[in-house]
Amino acid sequence: MKTLLVTGGAGFIGGNFVLGLIAQGSYRVINLDALTYAGNLDSLSSISDHPDHIFVQGDIGDRNCVDALLAEYRPDAVVNFAAESHVDRSIDGPADFIQTNVVGTFNLLESVRDHWQRLETVEREAFRFLHVSTDEVYGSLGEQGLFTEESPYAPNSPYSASKASSDHLVRAYHHTYGLPVLTTNCSNNYGPYQFPEKLIPLITLNALAGKSLPIYGDGQNVRDWLYVTDHCSAIETVLAEGRPGEVYNVGGDSEKSNLEVVQTICALLDQLRPAESGKPYNELITYVADRPGHDQRYAIDASKLKQELGWRPAENFESGLRRTIEWYLDHLEWCQRVQDGSYRGERLGLGDEAAEA
């Protein structure tokens, strides 16, 4: 049985990753999460008493906490999901993103480096540090082309700039100290347990409540959509088979405009949970002022991961979105409990002047 230290394992992607590992029965997971607005132990309730899941509330920037966990549990690998990850929040308050994504990652790397250097030779050679990042570090694409692992970094939001900084730190710790790191840059994730300020759960829950369905600008911004369990399987593949020092892009081969996504959600809800008014949900669509620095298009070339490591996504957008909507319809109580926290479905990412207005 392998032991993994998973940071940010109560968040959306990290939580799905932890649930998947425990279900396999071959991992012991030390789950470190600060439980900010996006971390939720409710998502992990099914394994709260599982002997192979040890949850610790703490911050990746707390060297004493991380050092103690590394010394006590001696993990075979560290998988770093911990991050401030919501673009709109980074526009309204960038300081937290710098603190967690840059300073926090630095402190985590320092703790991991010290631990790794003290390992015996066999353990040291087998050890891995996997850093989970985003395609947003590459900036914005035109109508053609795909992001590859060689694409230059050109972040356009405080969030993506902070993630780009953390990526560079991870790379530097490999080239400077020899730390066996792996980095994954993924496209937009969706699926169960996603915090409801993100597009798909926000639109779903607003529609069910009869609220307006806000779309930035003209709705033509394009993203490549990746079902969360496909992302988790890619991370497992990279952790097991990836070459230290390498970057692997993870995409779902599912480019959609924001308007297409919202229209598809509305059509699925019309089938699965028709509105009491009898009207189609797409009549609730409204267009709102665009987000500052809103990148036009992201699209991932995942051919390196597919060709070198044999990974493939199991879901296409249509099948994954249907599974996602069905999950939210079956877990409305979970959604209500999450929304009872600090986030109330308000518009974020307007910037200081608009927020004051």
mmCIF file of C-alpha atoms in Angstrom:
data_model
loop_
_atom_site.group_PDB
_atom_site.id
_atom_site.type_symbol
_atom_site.label_atom_id
_atom_site.label_comp_id
_atom_site.label_asym_id
_atom_site.label_seq_id
_atom_site.Cartn_x
_atom_site.Cartn_y
_atom_site.Cartn_z
ATOM 1 C CA MET A 1 0.000 0.000 0.000
ATOM 2 C CA LYS A 2 1.387 3.378 -1.024
ATOM 3 C CA THR A 3 1.087 6.469 1.138
ATOM 4 C CA LEU A 4 0.324 9.811 -0.502
ATOM 5 C CA LEU A 5 0.269 13.265 1.043
ATOM 6 C CA VAL A 6 -2.484 15.088 -0.867
ATOM 7 C CA THR A 7 -2.737 18.830 -0.303
ATOM 8 C CA GLY A 8 -6.051 20.528 -1.042
ATOM 9 C CA GLY A 9 -7.791 17.177 -0.819
ATOM 10 C CA ALA A 10 -11.098 18.614 0.401
ATOM 11 C CA GLY A 11 -11.537 20.790 -2.669
ATOM 12 C CA PHE A 12 -13.311 19.923 -5.901
ATOM 13 C CA ILE A 13 -10.587 18.127 -7.868
ATOM 14 C CA GLY A 14 -8.579 17.053 -4.838
ATOM 15 C CA GLY A 15 -11.667 15.619 -3.163
ATOM 16 C CA ASN A 16 -12.582 13.560 -6.221
ATOM 17 C CA PHE A 17 -8.971 12.356 -6.400
ATOM 18 C CA VAL A 18 -8.965 11.283 -2.743
ATOM 19 C CA LEU A 19 -12.322 9.503 -3.054
ATOM 20 C CA GLY A 20 -11.030 7.611 -6.080
ATOM 21 C CA LEU A 21 -7.822 6.526 -4.342
ATOM 22 C CA ILE A 22 -9.598 5.273 -1.236
ATOM 23 C CA ALA A 23 -12.103 3.361 -3.373
ATOM 24 C CA GLN A 24 -9.216 1.441 -4.964
ATOM 25 C CA GLY A 25 -8.090 0.092 -1.596
ATOM 26 C CA SER A 26 -4.373 0.327 -2.359
ATOM 27 C CA TYR A 27 -3.549 3.782 -0.980
ATOM 28 C CA ARG A 28 -3.281 5.444 2.386
ATOM 29 C CA VAL A 29 -4.031 9.146 1.976
ATOM 30 C CA ILE A 30 -2.866 11.915 4.283
ATOM 31 C CA ASN A 31 -5.213 14.746 3.314
ATOM 32 C CA LEU A 32 -4.047 18.268 4.202
ATOM 33 C CA ASP A 33 -6.546 21.066 3.562
ATOM 34 C CA ALA A 34 -7.006 24.539 5.045
ATOM 35 C CA LEU A 35 -10.807 24.322 4.584
ATOM 36 C CA THR A 36 -11.251 27.750 3.023
ATOM 37 C CA TYR A 37 -14.476 28.604 1.145
ATOM 38 C CA ALA A 38 -13.791 25.925 -1.513
ATOM 39 C CA GLY A 39 -12.734 23.138 0.831
ATOM 40 C CA ASN A 40 -15.591 21.081 2.223
ATOM 41 C CA LEU A 41 -15.422 17.972 4.396
ATOM 42 C CA ASP A 42 -19.023 17.258 3.431
ATOM 43 C CA SER A 43 -17.633 16.041 0.101
ATOM 44 C CA LEU A 44 -15.571 13.436 1.963
ATOM 45 C CA SER A 45 -18.279 12.266 4.373
ATOM 46 C CA SER A 46 -18.344 8.786 2.829
ATOM 47 C CA ILE A 47 -14.733 8.179 3.934
ATOM 48 C CA SER A 48 -14.696 10.226 7.147
ATOM 49 C CA ASP A 49 -14.122 7.108 9.241
ATOM 50 C CA HIS A 50 -12.034 5.171 6.742
ATOM 51 C CA PRO A 51 -8.764 3.953 8.311
ATOM 52 C CA ASP A 52 -6.781 4.752 5.164
ATOM 53 C CA HIS A 53 -7.906 8.406 5.053
ATOM 54 C CA ILE A 54 -6.236 10.710 7.574
ATOM 55 C CA PHE A 55 -7.531 14.275 7.373
ATOM 56 C CA VAL A 56 -5.486 17.159 8.779
ATOM 57 C CA GLN A 57 -6.682 20.746 8.718
ATOM 58 C CA GLY A 58 -3.696 22.901 7.896
ATOM 59 C CA ASP A 59 -1.975 25.176 5.411
ATOM 60 C CA ILE A 60 0.715 24.231 2.903
ATOM 61 C CA GLY A 61 2.561 27.368 4.011
ATOM 62 C CA ASP A 62 2.876 26.058 7.589
ATOM 63 C CA ARG A 63 6.342 24.483 7.593
ATOM 64 C CA ASN A 64 5.945 22.988 11.062
ATOM 65 C CA CYS A 65 2.709 21.224 10.078
ATOM 66 C CA VAL A 66 4.017 19.905 6.760
ATOM 67 C CA ASP A 67 7.360 18.851 8.236
ATOM 68 C CA ALA A 68 5.591 16.874 10.946
ATOM 69 C CA LEU A 69 3.326 15.077 8.469
ATOM 70 C CA LEU A 70 6.253 14.159 6.219
ATOM 71 C CA ALA A 71 8.256 12.855 9.168
ATOM 72 C CA GLU A 72 5.384 10.857 10.680
ATOM 73 C CA TYR A 73 3.863 9.288 7.562
ATOM 74 C CA ARG A 74 6.862 9.185 5.155
ATOM 75 C CA PRO A 75 4.725 9.427 2.003
ATOM 76 C CA ASP A 76 5.814 7.886 -1.273
ATOM 77 C CA ALA A 77 4.642 11.010 -3.090
ATOM 78 C CA VAL A 78 3.123 14.434 -2.558
ATOM 79 C CA VAL A 79 0.298 15.588 -4.848
ATOM 80 C CA ASN A 80 -0.295 19.329 -4.604
ATOM 81 C CA PHE A 81 -3.840 20.475 -5.399
ATOM 82 C CA ALA A 82 -3.809 23.232 -2.765
ATOM 83 C CA ALA A 83 -4.488 26.583 -4.414
ATOM 84 C CA GLU A 84 -6.714 29.589 -4.547
ATOM 85 C CA SER A 85 -8.319 28.769 -7.880
ATOM 86 C CA HIS A 86 -11.257 31.054 -8.697
ATOM 87 C CA VAL A 87 -10.378 33.692 -11.290
ATOM 88 C CA ASP A 88 -13.125 36.103 -10.274
ATOM 89 C CA ARG A 89 -11.990 36.064 -6.655
ATOM 90 C CA SER A 90 -8.418 36.814 -7.782
ATOM 91 C CA ILE A 91 -9.679 39.973 -9.480
ATOM 92 C CA ASP A 92 -11.449 41.149 -6.337
ATOM 93 C CA GLY A 93 -8.668 40.092 -3.929
ATOM 94 C CA PRO A 94 -5.334 39.017 -5.447
ATOM 95 C CA ALA A 95 -3.334 38.993 -2.193
ATOM 96 C CA ASP A 96 -4.662 35.599 -1.042
ATOM 97 C CA PHE A 97 -3.667 34.083 -4.375
ATOM 98 C CA ILE A 98 -0.091 35.284 -4.052
ATOM 99 C CA GLN A 99 0.084 34.053 -0.460
ATOM 100 C CA THR A 100 -1.259 30.553 -1.137
ATOM 101 C CA ASN A 101 -0.199 29.831 -4.701
ATOM 102 C CA VAL A 102 3.258 31.411 -4.617
ATOM 103 C CA VAL A 103 4.431 31.657 -1.007
ATOM 104 C CA GLY A 104 2.538 28.530 0.042
ATOM 105 C CA THR A 105 3.974 26.473 -2.805
ATOM 106 C CA PHE A 106 7.461 27.737 -1.976
ATOM 107 C CA ASN A 107 7.131 26.676 1.662
ATOM 108 C CA LEU A 108 5.712 23.297 0.622
ATOM 109 C CA LEU A 109 8.626 22.754 -1.747
ATOM 110 C CA GLU A 110 11.110 23.629 0.991
ATOM 111 C CA SER A 111 9.562 21.097 3.361
ATOM 112 C CA VAL A 112 9.418 18.412 0.679
ATOM 113 C CA ARG A 113 13.017 19.070 -0.404
ATOM 114 C CA ASP A 114 14.307 18.709 3.154
ATOM 115 C CA HIS A 115 12.333 15.484 3.600
ATOM 116 C CA TRP A 116 13.415 14.038 0.249
ATOM 117 C CA GLN A 117 17.099 14.721 0.888
ATOM 118 C CA ARG A 118 16.930 12.740 4.135
ATOM 119 C CA LEU A 119 15.434 9.628 2.526
ATOM 120 C CA GLU A 120 17.440 6.480 1.914
ATOM 121 C CA THR A 121 18.615 6.002 -1.674
ATOM 122 C CA VAL A 122 15.847 3.636 -2.821
ATOM 123 C CA GLU A 123 13.086 5.761 -1.271
ATOM 124 C CA ARG A 124 14.623 8.952 -2.622
ATOM 125 C CA GLU A 125 14.715 7.596 -6.173
ATOM 126 C CA ALA A 126 11.090 6.448 -6.008
ATOM 127 C CA PHE A 127 9.737 9.660 -4.452
ATOM 128 C CA ARG A 128 7.651 12.089 -6.548
ATOM 129 C CA PHE A 129 6.203 15.584 -6.116
ATOM 130 C CA LEU A 130 3.288 16.201 -8.499
ATOM 131 C CA HIS A 131 2.098 19.779 -8.923
ATOM 132 C CA VAL A 132 -1.394 20.294 -10.350
ATOM 133 C CA SER A 133 -1.705 23.449 -12.447
ATOM 134 C CA THR A 134 -3.871 24.989 -15.155
ATOM 135 C CA ASP A 135 -3.930 25.823 -18.860
ATOM 136 C CA GLU A 136 -4.608 29.445 -17.906
ATOM 137 C CA VAL A 137 -0.873 29.999 -17.393
ATOM 138 C CA TYR A 138 -0.512 29.993 -21.193
ATOM 139 C CA GLY A 139 -2.790 32.995 -21.702
ATOM 140 C CA SER A 140 -5.285 33.235 -24.536
ATOM 141 C CA LEU A 141 -5.463 31.487 -27.916
ATOM 142 C CA GLY A 142 -6.823 32.843 -31.158
ATOM 143 C CA GLU A 143 -9.366 30.930 -33.195
ATOM 144 C CA GLN A 144 -6.776 28.299 -34.187
ATOM 145 C CA GLY A 145 -4.095 26.321 -32.408
ATOM 146 C CA LEU A 146 -3.705 24.412 -29.148
ATOM 147 C CA PHE A 147 -1.641 24.828 -26.009
ATOM 148 C CA THR A 148 1.260 22.391 -25.831
ATOM 149 C CA GLU A 149 3.825 21.817 -23.114
ATOM 150 C CA GLU A 150 6.142 24.154 -25.052
ATOM 151 C CA SER A 151 3.680 27.050 -25.228
ATOM 152 C CA PRO A 152 5.099 30.228 -23.666
ATOM 153 C CA TYR A 153 3.585 31.426 -20.419
ATOM 154 C CA ALA A 154 1.432 34.542 -20.758
ATOM 155 C CA PRO A 155 -0.936 34.726 -17.765
ATOM 156 C CA ASN A 156 -3.603 37.428 -17.864
ATOM 157 C CA SER A 157 -5.284 37.276 -14.436
ATOM 158 C CA PRO A 158 -3.885 37.425 -10.904
ATOM 159 C CA TYR A 159 -4.941 33.782 -10.523
ATOM 160 C CA SER A 160 -3.113 32.549 -13.614
ATOM 161 C CA ALA A 161 -0.074 34.689 -12.801
ATOM 162 C CA SER A 162 0.123 33.131 -9.335
ATOM 163 C CA LYS A 163 -0.168 29.621 -10.794
ATOM 164 C CA ALA A 164 2.492 30.422 -13.402
ATOM 165 C CA SER A 165 4.773 31.539 -10.575
ATOM 166 C CA SER A 166 4.200 28.286 -8.704
ATOM 167 C CA ASP A 167 4.908 26.281 -11.872
ATOM 168 C CA HIS A 168 8.226 28.075 -12.283
ATOM 169 C CA LEU A 169 9.166 27.369 -8.667
ATOM 170 C CA VAL A 170 8.424 23.665 -9.124
ATOM 171 C CA ARG A 171 10.533 23.573 -12.281
ATOM 172 C CA ALA A 172 13.372 25.408 -10.532
ATOM 173 C CA TYR A 173 13.427 22.945 -7.624
ATOM 174 C CA HIS A 174 13.934 20.121 -10.108
ATOM 175 C CA HIS A 175 16.700 21.807 -12.069
ATOM 176 C CA THR A 176 18.438 23.307 -9.039
ATOM 177 C CA TYR A 177 18.070 20.609 -6.389
ATOM 178 C CA GLY A 178 17.136 17.515 -8.402
ATOM 179 C CA LEU A 179 13.733 17.170 -6.707
ATOM 180 C CA PRO A 180 11.757 14.623 -8.790
ATOM 181 C CA VAL A 181 8.803 16.810 -9.775
ATOM 182 C CA LEU A 182 5.960 16.346 -12.241
ATOM 183 C CA THR A 183 3.609 19.116 -13.399
ATOM 184 C CA THR A 184 0.185 18.756 -14.995
ATOM 185 C CA ASN A 185 -1.621 21.643 -16.698
ATOM 186 C CA CYS A 186 -5.297 20.886 -17.158
ATOM 187 C CA SER A 187 -8.248 22.426 -18.968
ATOM 188 C CA ASN A 188 -11.567 23.412 -17.324
ATOM 189 C CA ASN A 189 -12.798 20.704 -14.958
ATOM 190 C CA TYR A 190 -16.429 19.903 -14.222
ATOM 191 C CA GLY A 191 -18.261 17.164 -12.354
ATOM 192 C CA PRO A 192 -19.522 16.235 -8.857
ATOM 193 C CA TYR A 193 -18.706 18.350 -5.796
ATOM 194 C CA GLN A 194 -17.733 21.489 -7.715
ATOM 195 C CA PHE A 195 -18.123 24.716 -5.739
ATOM 196 C CA PRO A 196 -21.216 26.520 -7.045
ATOM 197 C CA GLU A 197 -19.580 29.742 -8.171
ATOM 198 C CA LYS A 198 -18.140 27.889 -11.162
ATOM 199 C CA LEU A 199 -20.061 28.060 -14.436
ATOM 200 C CA ILE A 200 -21.756 24.655 -14.655
ATOM 201 C CA PRO A 201 -23.029 24.312 -11.055
ATOM 202 C CA LEU A 202 -23.891 28.033 -10.890
ATOM 203 C CA ILE A 203 -26.017 27.861 -14.044
ATOM 204 C CA THR A 204 -27.629 24.604 -12.921
ATOM 205 C CA LEU A 205 -28.618 25.873 -9.492
ATOM 206 C CA ASN A 206 -29.711 29.295 -10.766
ATOM 207 C CA ALA A 207 -31.938 27.635 -13.348
ATOM 208 C CA LEU A 208 -33.570 25.371 -10.762
ATOM 209 C CA ALA A 209 -34.209 28.431 -8.599
ATOM 210 C CA GLY A 210 -35.704 30.386 -11.521
ATOM 211 C CA LYS A 211 -32.901 32.969 -11.368
ATOM 212 C CA SER A 212 -31.199 34.636 -14.308
ATOM 213 C CA LEU A 213 -28.408 32.711 -16.036
ATOM 214 C CA PRO A 214 -25.572 35.244 -16.440
ATOM 215 C CA ILE A 215 -23.169 34.890 -19.369
ATOM 216 C CA TYR A 216 -20.103 37.105 -19.692
ATOM 217 C CA GLY A 217 -19.945 39.325 -22.780
ATOM 218 C CA ASP A 218 -21.316 37.637 -25.897
ATOM 219 C CA GLY A 219 -20.831 34.111 -24.547
ATOM 220 C CA GLN A 220 -18.299 33.188 -27.224
ATOM 221 C CA ASN A 221 -15.316 32.629 -24.934
ATOM 222 C CA VAL A 222 -14.193 29.048 -25.536
ATOM 223 C CA ARG A 223 -12.877 26.485 -23.063
ATOM 224 C CA ASP A 224 -11.811 22.846 -23.337
ATOM 225 C CA TRP A 225 -13.867 20.856 -20.803
ATOM 226 C CA LEU A 226 -12.475 17.912 -18.828
ATOM 227 C CA TYR A 227 -14.579 15.624 -16.637
ATOM 228 C CA VAL A 228 -13.042 15.585 -13.178
ATOM 229 C CA THR A 229 -12.574 11.812 -12.842
ATOM 230 C CA ASP A 230 -10.771 11.796 -16.194
ATOM 231 C CA HIS A 231 -8.443 14.432 -14.772
ATOM 232 C CA CYS A 232 -7.910 12.289 -11.676
ATOM 233 C CA SER A 233 -7.048 9.250 -13.791
ATOM 234 C CA ALA A 234 -4.540 11.378 -15.724
ATOM 235 C CA ILE A 235 -2.863 12.461 -12.491
ATOM 236 C CA GLU A 236 -2.597 8.855 -11.352
ATOM 237 C CA THR A 237 -1.077 7.950 -14.714
ATOM 238 C CA VAL A 238 1.486 10.757 -14.567
ATOM 239 C CA LEU A 239 2.353 9.922 -10.969
ATOM 240 C CA ALA A 240 2.978 6.281 -11.869
ATOM 241 C CA GLU A 241 4.562 6.611 -15.295
ATOM 242 C CA GLY A 242 5.649 10.235 -15.844
ATOM 243 C CA ARG A 243 9.291 11.235 -16.205
ATOM 244 C CA PRO A 244 10.599 13.541 -13.437
ATOM 245 C CA GLY A 245 11.009 17.111 -14.617
ATOM 246 C CA GLU A 246 8.375 16.775 -17.324
ATOM 247 C CA VAL A 247 5.137 18.693 -17.873
ATOM 248 C CA TYR A 248 1.995 16.934 -19.109
ATOM 249 C CA ASN A 249 -1.030 18.787 -20.452
ATOM 250 C CA VAL A 250 -4.424 17.224 -19.653
ATOM 251 C CA GLY A 251 -7.431 18.045 -21.834
ATOM 252 C CA GLY A 252 -10.851 16.614 -22.550
ATOM 253 C CA ASP A 253 -10.983 17.163 -26.329
ATOM 254 C CA SER A 254 -14.215 19.102 -25.745
ATOM 255 C CA GLU A 255 -14.033 22.717 -26.885
ATOM 256 C CA LYS A 256 -17.251 24.608 -26.183
ATOM 257 C CA SER A 257 -18.208 28.263 -25.996
ATOM 258 C CA ASN A 258 -19.726 29.432 -22.728
ATOM 259 C CA LEU A 259 -23.025 29.968 -24.528
ATOM 260 C CA GLU A 260 -22.979 26.385 -25.850
ATOM 261 C CA VAL A 261 -22.357 25.082 -22.338
ATOM 262 C CA VAL A 262 -25.251 27.060 -20.865
ATOM 263 C CA GLN A 263 -27.613 26.087 -23.690
ATOM 264 C CA THR A 264 -26.712 22.413 -23.198
ATOM 265 C CA ILE A 265 -27.339 22.639 -19.438
ATOM 266 C CA CYS A 266 -30.732 24.219 -20.123
ATOM 267 C CA ALA A 267 -31.656 21.484 -22.587
ATOM 268 C CA LEU A 268 -30.663 18.744 -20.127
ATOM 269 C CA LEU A 269 -32.664 20.368 -17.326
ATOM 270 C CA ASP A 270 -35.661 20.665 -19.645
ATOM 271 C CA GLN A 271 -35.483 16.870 -19.946
ATOM 272 C CA LEU A 272 -34.512 15.915 -16.403
ATOM 273 C CA ARG A 273 -36.294 18.527 -14.258
ATOM 274 C CA PRO A 274 -38.727 20.668 -16.301
ATOM 275 C CA ALA A 275 -39.547 24.076 -14.847
ATOM 276 C CA GLU A 276 -42.892 24.366 -13.070
ATOM 277 C CA SER A 277 -43.713 27.308 -15.332
ATOM 278 C CA GLY A 278 -43.455 25.035 -18.350
ATOM 279 C CA LYS A 279 -41.054 27.482 -19.991
ATOM 280 C CA PRO A 280 -37.634 26.364 -21.299
ATOM 281 C CA TYR A 281 -34.747 27.265 -19.032
ATOM 282 C CA ASN A 282 -32.860 29.089 -21.801
ATOM 283 C CA GLU A 283 -35.345 31.957 -21.463
ATOM 284 C CA LEU A 284 -33.488 32.807 -18.237
ATOM 285 C CA ILE A 285 -30.220 33.550 -20.080
ATOM 286 C CA THR A 286 -28.929 37.102 -19.632
ATOM 287 C CA TYR A 287 -25.736 38.727 -20.916
ATOM 288 C CA VAL A 288 -23.648 40.670 -18.403
ATOM 289 C CA ALA A 289 -20.570 42.873 -18.591
ATOM 290 C CA ASP A 290 -17.476 40.871 -19.455
ATOM 291 C CA ARG A 291 -14.877 39.941 -16.863
ATOM 292 C CA PRO A 292 -11.708 42.111 -16.875
ATOM 293 C CA GLY A 293 -8.881 40.356 -18.736
ATOM 294 C CA HIS A 294 -11.192 37.553 -19.904
ATOM 295 C CA ASP A 295 -9.166 35.195 -22.130
ATOM 296 C CA GLN A 296 -10.928 34.407 -25.388
ATOM 297 C CA ARG A 297 -10.040 30.754 -25.868
ATOM 298 C CA TYR A 298 -8.197 27.883 -24.195
ATOM 299 C CA ALA A 299 -7.617 24.513 -25.840
ATOM 300 C CA ILE A 300 -5.250 21.741 -24.779
ATOM 301 C CA ASP A 301 -3.124 19.428 -26.886
ATOM 302 C CA ALA A 302 -2.872 16.328 -24.667
ATOM 303 C CA SER A 303 -1.075 14.201 -27.255
ATOM 304 C CA LYS A 304 2.100 13.893 -25.142
ATOM 305 C CA LEU A 305 0.133 12.337 -22.280
ATOM 306 C CA LYS A 306 -1.776 10.085 -24.663
ATOM 307 C CA GLN A 307 1.179 8.920 -26.763
ATOM 308 C CA GLU A 308 3.833 8.576 -24.054
ATOM 309 C CA LEU A 309 1.720 7.328 -21.140
ATOM 310 C CA GLY A 310 -1.355 5.853 -22.839
ATOM 311 C CA TRP A 311 -3.984 7.983 -21.096
ATOM 312 C CA ARG A 312 -7.388 8.720 -22.674
ATOM 313 C CA PRO A 313 -10.460 10.514 -21.275
ATOM 314 C CA ALA A 314 -13.366 8.163 -20.625
ATOM 315 C CA GLU A 315 -16.075 10.843 -20.979
ATOM 316 C CA ASN A 316 -16.996 13.170 -23.804
ATOM 317 C CA PHE A 317 -18.658 16.478 -22.966
ATOM 318 C CA GLU A 318 -22.199 15.248 -23.568
ATOM 319 C CA SER A 319 -21.875 12.151 -21.373
ATOM 320 C CA GLY A 320 -19.899 13.950 -18.680
ATOM 321 C CA LEU A 321 -22.302 16.881 -18.506
ATOM 322 C CA ARG A 322 -25.314 14.602 -18.206
ATOM 323 C CA ARG A 323 -23.625 12.725 -15.349
ATOM 324 C CA THR A 324 -22.800 16.066 -13.712
ATOM 325 C CA ILE A 325 -26.329 17.484 -13.940
ATOM 326 C CA GLU A 326 -27.803 14.223 -12.659
ATOM 327 C CA TRP A 327 -25.388 14.338 -9.708
ATOM 328 C CA TYR A 328 -26.433 17.877 -8.764
ATOM 329 C CA LEU A 329 -30.110 16.992 -9.044
ATOM 330 C CA ASP A 330 -29.504 14.046 -6.706
ATOM 331 C CA HIS A 331 -27.455 16.110 -4.236
ATOM 332 C CA LEU A 332 -29.339 19.370 -3.819
ATOM 333 C CA GLU A 333 -28.946 19.107 -0.038
ATOM 334 C CA TRP A 334 -25.155 19.131 -0.482
ATOM 335 C CA CYS A 335 -25.475 22.221 -2.658
ATOM 336 C CA GLN A 336 -27.603 23.945 -0.025
ATOM 337 C CA ARG A 337 -25.108 23.182 2.733
ATOM 338 C CA VAL A 338 -22.243 24.524 0.633
ATOM 339 C CA GLN A 339 -24.170 27.663 -0.231
ATOM 340 C CA ASP A 340 -24.976 28.293 3.427
ATOM 341 C CA GLY A 341 -21.343 29.428 3.705
ATOM 342 C CA SER A 342 -19.833 32.712 2.551
ATOM 343 C CA TYR A 343 -20.781 32.401 -1.117
ATOM 344 C CA ARG A 344 -24.377 33.271 -2.005
ATOM 345 C CA GLY A 345 -24.324 33.078 -5.801
ATOM 346 C CA GLU A 346 -23.404 36.734 -6.233
ATOM 347 C CA ARG A 347 -21.454 38.034 -9.194
ATOM 348 C CA LEU A 348 -17.724 38.002 -8.494
ATOM 349 C CA GLY A 349 -14.766 39.368 -10.457
ATOM 350 C CA LEU A 350 -16.071 42.841 -11.173
ATOM 351 C CA GLY A 351 -13.049 44.602 -9.718
ATOM 352 C CA ASP A 352 -12.982 47.160 -6.916
ATOM 353 C CA GLU A 353 -14.794 49.995 -8.687
ATOM 354 C CA ALA A 354 -17.712 47.871 -9.894
ATOM 355 C CA ALA A 355 -17.964 46.085 -6.565
ATOM 356 C CA GLU A 356 -18.214 49.407 -4.740
ATOM 357 C CA ALA A 357 -20.899 50.574 -7.156
#
